[in-house]
Amino acid sequence: IVCCLFCCFFFDIPATPCVLPFPFGGRVNCAHATGDALRADMDALPITEATGLPYSSSVDGVAHACGHDAHTAILMAAGAALAAAPELPGRVRLIFQPAEEVMPGGALDAIEAGVLNGVDRIFGLHCDPRLPVGQVGVRVGAITSAADLLELRLTSPGGHTSRPHLTADLVHALGTVITNLPAVISRRVDPRSGTILVWGAVHAGEAANAVPEEGVLLGTLRTADHDVWLKMESLVNPAVESLLAPTGVGFTLNYRRGVPPVVCDAESTAYLSAGVDAALGEGGLTSTEQSSGGEDFGWYLEHAPGAFARLGVWDGKGPQRDLHQGTFVLDERALLTGTRVMVHTALSALAGSRD
């Protein structure tokens, strides 16, 4: 759909669409020369929409409950506006990226496909239901956190709960890791790094009087510090081994590297801030806190400088529905706000690169 619409928008304009070699992704280049990139994520979530709105998801169990449909619409409109300009001082590459919600993120596939080749800087934004429409939050430094996944599988000979000394008590071993690993990690990293391990799922056995033979524990490990993120796996593996050694259970730890923090450099953030000011005027630009959530935009910033913004989508009256909820809605006025911000950010960055 994106490629078809762009062929209509840019029929008489020197744009070069290129479909990435994986499902539902693409990039479009507007105008000429080297320049900067604007990125939007496109994927939905395995969530049932409960908004009751006329444009609710028509696919059962799938919904855009994180605003990615808005991001795509905004970038489409920004591309159309940039392409209609009589002349641009450089190229603006539009990246429509799938699989942001699937760790380690579709950004890695996009980068491998070459979307950053010739790109000087990259910019993006994300809906924020905590900010009212008409405001955009920016931040120098980390604006999101790194997020990794832990999957721990334990094995035991099993047995009767009346004779735990004759087997390996798997449930007790799970409890040992659940309670102690977060504490161990918190003592091995700088407490100012915002590092936190939280378990999301645990399962073992069915009967009250049987020691189970298998168990699984799932969780996320997040940190606000890029340097801490780089060494987390090397801290977790020996910690798990030492905690489980006295229990006698077998284990397999699958540590899945997720996404790095999105770290906005000062110069790119200045271009983004100038774009917000030009687009929205006084009162549009605001600061934002670092989120503990992950965002695969961070992978782009491992290769090129850039900045990321929080787009206010709250109507200022109703409840502030959180992201990843089936009831999440946004004020559609934010679509125009986001479009203007993306256009003026691109122009600000292109002008700055010529100075």
GROMACS .gro file of C-alpha atoms in nm:
model
  355
    1ILE     CA    1   0.000   0.000   0.000
    2VAL     CA    2   0.280   0.241   0.090
    3CYS     CA    3   0.462   0.182  -0.239
    4CYS     CA    4   0.143   0.213  -0.442
    5LEU     CA    5   0.051   0.543  -0.279
    6PHE     CA    6   0.398   0.681  -0.329
    7CYS     CA    7   0.387   0.593  -0.696
    8CYS     CA    8   0.073   0.808  -0.713
    9PHE     CA    9   0.223   1.091  -0.505
   10PHE     CA   10   0.553   1.101  -0.689
   11PHE     CA   11   0.451   1.016  -1.044
   12ASP     CA   12   0.619   1.329  -1.182
   13ILE     CA   13   0.881   1.369  -0.907
   14PRO     CA   14   1.232   1.217  -0.894
   15ALA     CA   15   1.170   0.969  -0.612
   16THR     CA   16   1.313   0.619  -0.607
   17PRO     CA   17   1.108   0.360  -0.419
   18CYS     CA   18   1.289   0.046  -0.309
   19VAL     CA   19   1.114  -0.244  -0.137
   20LEU     CA   20   1.333  -0.403   0.127
   21PRO     CA   21   1.398  -0.778   0.103
   22PHE     CA   22   1.160  -0.873   0.383
   23PRO     CA   23   0.782  -0.845   0.422
   24PHE     CA   24   0.609  -0.509   0.433
   25GLY     CA   25   0.913  -0.281   0.439
   26GLY     CA   26   1.035  -0.014   0.206
   27ARG     CA   27   1.223   0.306   0.162
   28VAL     CA   28   1.162   0.600  -0.066
   29ASN     CA   29   1.414   0.864  -0.163
   30CYS     CA   30   1.288   1.215  -0.236
   31ALA     CA   31   1.489   1.462  -0.443
   32HIS     CA   32   1.863   1.427  -0.490
   33ALA     CA   33   2.213   1.421  -0.338
   34THR     CA   34   2.309   1.283   0.000
   35GLY     CA   35   2.117   1.379   0.308
   36ASP     CA   36   1.912   1.256   0.600
   37ALA     CA   37   1.652   0.993   0.680
   38LEU     CA   38   1.311   0.991   0.844
   39ARG     CA   39   1.186   0.660   0.980
   40ALA     CA   40   0.843   0.521   1.072
   41ASP     CA   41   0.762   0.177   1.208
   42MET     CA   42   0.468  -0.007   1.053
   43ASP     CA   43   0.383  -0.321   1.249
   44ALA     CA   44   0.080  -0.396   1.467
   45LEU     CA   45   0.053  -0.592   1.792
   46PRO     CA   46  -0.115  -0.924   1.881
   47ILE     CA   47  -0.383  -0.736   2.077
   48THR     CA   48  -0.759  -0.725   2.028
   49GLU     CA   49  -0.876  -0.369   1.970
   50ALA     CA   50  -1.150  -0.254   2.207
   51THR     CA   51  -1.196   0.110   2.104
   52GLY     CA   52  -1.519   0.057   1.909
   53LEU     CA   53  -1.410   0.325   1.661
   54PRO     CA   54  -1.518   0.310   1.294
   55TYR     CA   55  -1.159   0.252   1.184
   56SER     CA   56  -1.091  -0.025   1.437
   57SER     CA   57  -0.877  -0.315   1.327
   58SER     CA   58  -1.064  -0.554   1.099
   59VAL     CA   59  -0.831  -0.842   1.188
   60ASP     CA   60  -0.919  -1.036   1.501
   61GLY     CA   61  -0.644  -1.036   1.760
   62VAL     CA   62  -0.431  -0.776   1.581
   63ALA     CA   63  -0.436  -0.401   1.643
   64HIS     CA   64  -0.223  -0.089   1.608
   65ALA     CA   65  -0.220  -0.031   1.982
   66CYS     CA   66   0.114   0.150   1.980
   67GLY     CA   67   0.047   0.416   1.718
   68HIS     CA   68   0.256   0.268   1.439
   69ASP     CA   69  -0.025   0.327   1.191
   70ALA     CA   70  -0.008   0.695   1.286
   71HIS     CA   71   0.370   0.695   1.241
   72THR     CA   72   0.330   0.551   0.891
   73ALA     CA   73   0.058   0.800   0.798
   74ILE     CA   74   0.271   1.089   0.926
   75LEU     CA   75   0.572   0.982   0.723
   76MET     CA   76   0.357   0.933   0.414
   77ALA     CA   77   0.225   1.288   0.447
   78ALA     CA   78   0.571   1.428   0.523
   79GLY     CA   79   0.707   1.256   0.213
   80ALA     CA   80   0.433   1.401  -0.003
   81ALA     CA   81   0.500   1.750   0.134
   82LEU     CA   82   0.876   1.725   0.083
   83ALA     CA   83   0.836   1.585  -0.266
   84ALA     CA   84   0.610   1.877  -0.358
   85ALA     CA   85   0.875   2.131  -0.260
   86PRO     CA   86   1.025   2.314  -0.561
   87GLU     CA   87   1.374   2.220  -0.448
   88LEU     CA   88   1.544   2.056  -0.150
   89PRO     CA   89   1.905   2.118  -0.045
   90GLY     CA   90   1.965   1.745  -0.025
   91ARG     CA   91   1.804   1.405  -0.016
   92VAL     CA   92   1.549   1.287   0.240
   93ARG     CA   93   1.519   0.912   0.267
   94LEU     CA   94   1.192   0.779   0.409
   95ILE     CA   95   1.224   0.445   0.583
   96PHE     CA   96   0.906   0.244   0.643
   97GLN     CA   97   1.022  -0.030   0.877
   98PRO     CA   98   0.842  -0.345   0.989
   99ALA     CA   99   0.892  -0.563   1.297
  100GLU     CA  100   0.976  -0.298   1.556
  101GLU     CA  101   0.785  -0.497   1.816
  102VAL     CA  102   0.979  -0.819   1.751
  103MET     CA  103   1.315  -0.826   1.928
  104PRO     CA  104   1.583  -0.759   1.824
  105GLY     CA  105   1.379  -0.548   1.582
  106GLY     CA  106   1.332  -0.504   1.210
  107ALA     CA  107   1.580  -0.215   1.210
  108LEU     CA  108   1.863  -0.469   1.190
  109ASP     CA  109   1.723  -0.614   0.867
  110ALA     CA  110   1.671  -0.265   0.728
  111ILE     CA  111   2.028  -0.167   0.808
  112GLU     CA  112   2.161  -0.486   0.651
  113ALA     CA  113   1.956  -0.405   0.340
  114GLY     CA  114   2.141  -0.073   0.312
  115VAL     CA  115   1.886   0.188   0.421
  116LEU     CA  116   2.155   0.392   0.595
  117ASN     CA  117   2.394   0.397   0.301
  118GLY     CA  118   2.461   0.762   0.224
  119VAL     CA  119   2.255   0.883   0.522
  120ASP     CA  120   2.412   1.157   0.736
  121ARG     CA  121   2.148   1.165   1.012
  122ILE     CA  122   1.826   0.988   1.096
  123PHE     CA  123   1.517   1.111   1.282
  124GLY     CA  124   1.202   0.948   1.415
  125LEU     CA  125   0.915   0.999   1.654
  126HIS     CA  126   0.672   0.795   1.861
  127CYS     CA  127   0.324   0.861   1.996
  128ASP     CA  128   0.316   0.959   2.364
  129PRO     CA  129  -0.026   0.950   2.537
  130ARG     CA  130   0.118   1.138   2.834
  131LEU     CA  131   0.171   1.453   2.626
  132PRO     CA  132  -0.116   1.666   2.489
  133VAL     CA  133  -0.159   1.724   2.118
  134GLY     CA  134   0.055   2.015   2.006
  135GLN     CA  135   0.354   1.926   2.220
  136VAL     CA  136   0.662   1.728   2.122
  137GLY     CA  137   0.917   1.605   2.375
  138VAL     CA  138   1.289   1.585   2.300
  139ARG     CA  139   1.593   1.491   2.502
  140VAL     CA  140   1.970   1.492   2.459
  141GLY     CA  141   2.114   1.154   2.557
  142ALA     CA  142   1.923   0.832   2.612
  143ILE     CA  143   1.548   0.867   2.556
  144THR     CA  144   1.469   0.493   2.583
  145SER     CA  145   1.636   0.198   2.753
  146ALA     CA  146   1.801  -0.121   2.638
  147ALA     CA  147   1.581  -0.428   2.667
  148ASP     CA  148   1.701  -0.791   2.660
  149LEU     CA  149   1.505  -1.115   2.703
  150LEU     CA  150   1.592  -1.400   2.940
  151GLU     CA  151   1.460  -1.752   2.896
  152LEU     CA  152   1.575  -1.997   3.162
  153ARG     CA  153   1.480  -2.366   3.132
  154LEU     CA  154   1.544  -2.601   3.424
  155THR     CA  155   1.546  -2.981   3.435
  156SER     CA  156   1.526  -3.229   3.724
  157PRO     CA  157   1.486  -3.606   3.766
  158GLY     CA  158   1.155  -3.524   3.934
  159GLY     CA  159   1.009  -3.718   4.223
  160HIS     CA  160   0.778  -3.709   4.522
  161THR     CA  161   0.760  -3.391   4.727
  162SER     CA  162   0.797  -3.603   5.044
  163ARG     CA  163   1.154  -3.689   4.938
  164PRO     CA  164   1.311  -3.370   4.796
  165HIS     CA  165   1.653  -3.486   4.921
  166LEU     CA  166   1.645  -3.770   4.667
  167THR     CA  167   1.597  -3.544   4.366
  168ALA     CA  168   1.663  -3.186   4.256
  169ASP     CA  169   1.388  -2.954   4.380
  170LEU     CA  170   1.315  -2.768   4.058
  171VAL     CA  171   1.052  -2.530   4.194
  172HIS     CA  172   1.279  -2.426   4.479
  173ALA     CA  173   1.554  -2.365   4.225
  174LEU     CA  174   1.320  -2.147   4.020
  175GLY     CA  175   1.234  -1.948   4.330
  176THR     CA  176   1.601  -1.904   4.407
  177VAL     CA  177   1.663  -1.745   4.068
  178ILE     CA  178   1.342  -1.540   4.076
  179THR     CA  179   1.428  -1.374   4.406
  180ASN     CA  180   1.807  -1.364   4.398
  181LEU     CA  181   1.912  -1.292   4.041
  182PRO     CA  182   1.760  -0.940   4.036
  183ALA     CA  183   1.937  -0.869   4.365
  184VAL     CA  184   2.270  -1.000   4.239
  185ILE     CA  185   2.248  -0.793   3.921
  186SER     CA  186   2.161  -0.480   4.119
  187ARG     CA  187   2.486  -0.524   4.316
  188ARG     CA  188   2.702  -0.572   4.007
  189VAL     CA  189   2.610  -0.254   3.817
  190ASP     CA  190   2.604   0.115   3.898
  191PRO     CA  191   2.268   0.187   4.067
  192ARG     CA  192   2.246   0.509   3.866
  193SER     CA  193   2.220   0.307   3.543
  194GLY     CA  194   1.849   0.233   3.588
  195THR     CA  195   1.904  -0.142   3.547
  196ILE     CA  196   1.611  -0.367   3.637
  197LEU     CA  197   1.529  -0.734   3.587
  198VAL     CA  198   1.157  -0.818   3.600
  199TRP     CA  199   1.008  -1.165   3.551
  200GLY     CA  200   0.703  -1.196   3.332
  201ALA     CA  201   0.625  -1.569   3.327
  202VAL     CA  202   0.708  -1.883   3.522
  203HIS     CA  203   0.575  -2.235   3.484
  204ALA     CA  204   0.660  -2.572   3.636
  205GLY     CA  205   0.454  -2.881   3.714
  206GLU     CA  206   0.085  -2.942   3.773
  207ALA     CA  207   0.053  -3.159   4.084
  208ALA     CA  208   0.100  -3.040   4.441
  209ASN     CA  209   0.284  -3.357   4.549
  210ALA     CA  210   0.520  -3.404   4.253
  211VAL     CA  211   0.855  -3.237   4.193
  212PRO     CA  212   0.836  -3.140   3.825
  213GLU     CA  213   1.097  -3.247   3.572
  214GLU     CA  214   1.089  -2.925   3.370
  215GLY     CA  215   1.034  -2.556   3.434
  216VAL     CA  216   1.069  -2.230   3.248
  217LEU     CA  217   1.125  -1.872   3.359
  218LEU     CA  218   1.092  -1.567   3.130
  219GLY     CA  219   1.183  -1.206   3.196
  220THR     CA  220   1.320  -0.880   3.063
  221LEU     CA  221   1.640  -0.708   3.167
  222ARG     CA  222   1.644  -0.334   3.102
  223THR     CA  223   1.905  -0.067   3.151
  224ALA     CA  224   1.924   0.302   3.073
  225ASP     CA  225   2.301   0.288   3.029
  226HIS     CA  226   2.454   0.182   2.696
  227ASP     CA  227   2.785   0.070   2.850
  228VAL     CA  228   2.606  -0.140   3.112
  229TRP     CA  229   2.396  -0.300   2.837
  230LEU     CA  230   2.709  -0.415   2.655
  231LYS     CA  231   2.826  -0.619   2.955
  232MET     CA  232   2.494  -0.749   3.091
  233GLU     CA  233   2.508  -1.093   2.929
  234SER     CA  234   2.854  -1.158   3.073
  235LEU     CA  235   2.717  -1.077   3.421
  236VAL     CA  236   2.397  -1.280   3.400
  237ASN     CA  237   2.540  -1.612   3.282
  238PRO     CA  238   2.783  -1.675   3.572
  239ALA     CA  239   2.533  -1.538   3.823
  240VAL     CA  240   2.269  -1.793   3.717
  241GLU     CA  241   2.525  -2.072   3.724
  242SER     CA  242   2.638  -1.987   4.077
  243LEU     CA  243   2.282  -1.959   4.207
  244LEU     CA  244   2.177  -2.296   4.066
  245ALA     CA  245   2.494  -2.493   4.140
  246PRO     CA  246   2.388  -2.597   4.494
  247THR     CA  247   2.040  -2.707   4.381
  248GLY     CA  248   2.147  -2.987   4.150
  249VAL     CA  249   1.911  -2.892   3.867
  250GLY     CA  250   2.018  -2.871   3.506
  251PHE     CA  251   1.961  -2.551   3.318
  252THR     CA  252   1.979  -2.382   2.981
  253LEU     CA  253   1.989  -2.005   2.967
  254ASN     CA  254   1.891  -1.835   2.644
  255TYR     CA  255   1.999  -1.473   2.671
  256ARG     CA  256   1.849  -1.286   2.378
  257ARG     CA  257   2.005  -0.950   2.307
  258GLY     CA  258   1.722  -0.706   2.240
  259VAL     CA  259   1.770  -0.342   2.150
  260PRO     CA  260   2.016  -0.075   2.262
  261PRO     CA  261   1.904   0.253   2.418
  262VAL     CA  262   1.807   0.529   2.177
  263VAL     CA  263   2.081   0.784   2.247
  264CYS     CA  264   2.016   1.124   2.084
  265ASP     CA  265   2.325   1.331   2.015
  266ALA     CA  266   2.323   1.703   2.089
  267GLU     CA  267   2.358   1.828   1.731
  268SER     CA  268   2.080   1.608   1.593
  269THR     CA  269   1.856   1.702   1.885
  270ALA     CA  270   1.920   2.068   1.806
  271TYR     CA  271   1.801   2.012   1.448
  272LEU     CA  272   1.496   1.827   1.577
  273SER     CA  273   1.420   2.101   1.828
  274ALA     CA  274   1.449   2.364   1.556
  275GLY     CA  275   1.208   2.160   1.346
  276VAL     CA  276   0.957   2.146   1.630
  277ASP     CA  277   0.986   2.522   1.687
  278ALA     CA  278   0.936   2.593   1.317
  279ALA     CA  279   0.643   2.356   1.293
  280LEU     CA  280   0.454   2.437   1.612
  281GLY     CA  281   0.577   2.771   1.740
  282GLU     CA  282   0.601   2.873   2.104
  283GLY     CA  283   0.492   2.608   2.353
  284GLY     CA  284   0.530   2.317   2.115
  285LEU     CA  285   0.871   2.202   2.233
  286THR     CA  286   0.903   2.033   2.571
  287SER     CA  287   1.145   1.806   2.750
  288THR     CA  288   1.078   1.438   2.809
  289GLU     CA  289   1.202   1.178   3.052
  290GLN     CA  290   1.396   0.869   2.960
  291SER     CA  291   1.164   0.573   2.915
  292SER     CA  292   1.237   0.223   3.047
  293GLY     CA  293   1.081   0.085   2.730
  294GLY     CA  294   1.282  -0.039   2.434
  295GLU     CA  295   1.276   0.088   2.074
  296ASP     CA  296   1.476  -0.058   1.786
  297PHE     CA  297   1.545   0.291   1.650
  298GLY     CA  298   1.849   0.258   1.873
  299TRP     CA  299   2.008   0.024   1.618
  300TYR     CA  300   2.015   0.303   1.358
  301LEU     CA  301   2.200   0.525   1.604
  302GLU     CA  302   2.470   0.261   1.638
  303HIS     CA  303   2.559   0.351   1.277
  304ALA     CA  304   2.457   0.714   1.226
  305PRO     CA  305   2.384   1.013   1.450
  306GLY     CA  306   2.022   1.107   1.502
  307ALA     CA  307   1.743   1.199   1.737
  308PHE     CA  308   1.403   1.071   1.843
  309ALA     CA  309   1.097   1.262   1.964
  310ARG     CA  310   0.784   1.199   2.169
  311LEU     CA  311   0.469   1.310   1.985
  312GLY     CA  312   0.183   1.424   2.206
  313VAL     CA  313  -0.142   1.243   2.114
  314TRP     CA  314  -0.362   1.303   2.420
  315ASP     CA  315  -0.672   1.513   2.355
  316GLY     CA  316  -0.636   1.680   2.696
  317LYS     CA  317  -0.979   1.570   2.818
  318GLY     CA  318  -1.030   1.197   2.817
  319PRO     CA  319  -0.833   0.923   2.993
  320GLN     CA  320  -0.468   0.881   2.898
  321ARG     CA  321  -0.476   0.532   2.749
  322ASP     CA  322  -0.138   0.368   2.765
  323LEU     CA  323   0.044   0.213   2.474
  324HIS     CA  324  -0.001  -0.162   2.415
  325GLN     CA  325  -0.359  -0.153   2.539
  326GLY     CA  326  -0.659  -0.252   2.330
  327THR     CA  327  -0.824   0.076   2.429
  328PHE     CA  328  -0.538   0.299   2.311
  329VAL     CA  329  -0.658   0.591   2.098
  330LEU     CA  330  -0.495   0.908   1.974
  331ASP     CA  331  -0.627   1.250   1.887
  332GLU     CA  332  -0.603   1.264   1.507
  333ARG     CA  333  -0.490   1.625   1.521
  334ALA     CA  334  -0.155   1.473   1.616
  335LEU     CA  335  -0.120   1.345   1.259
  336LEU     CA  336  -0.085   1.700   1.129
  337THR     CA  337   0.143   1.792   1.418
  338GLY     CA  338   0.370   1.497   1.348
  339THR     CA  339   0.376   1.565   0.975
  340ARG     CA  340   0.478   1.927   1.023
  341VAL     CA  341   0.748   1.826   1.273
  342MET     CA  342   0.897   1.565   1.041
  343VAL     CA  343   0.899   1.803   0.742
  344HIS     CA  344   1.059   2.090   0.932
  345THR     CA  345   1.309   1.860   1.103
  346ALA     CA  346   1.423   1.734   0.765
  347LEU     CA  347   1.457   2.089   0.637
  348SER     CA  348   1.641   2.197   0.952
  349ALA     CA  349   1.891   1.911   0.926
  350LEU     CA  350   1.949   1.961   0.554
  351ALA     CA  351   2.008   2.333   0.602
  352GLY     CA  352   2.243   2.265   0.892
  353SER     CA  353   2.449   2.019   0.691
  354ARG     CA  354   2.520   2.296   0.436
  355ASP     CA  355   2.645   2.546   0.694
   0.00000   0.00000   0.00000
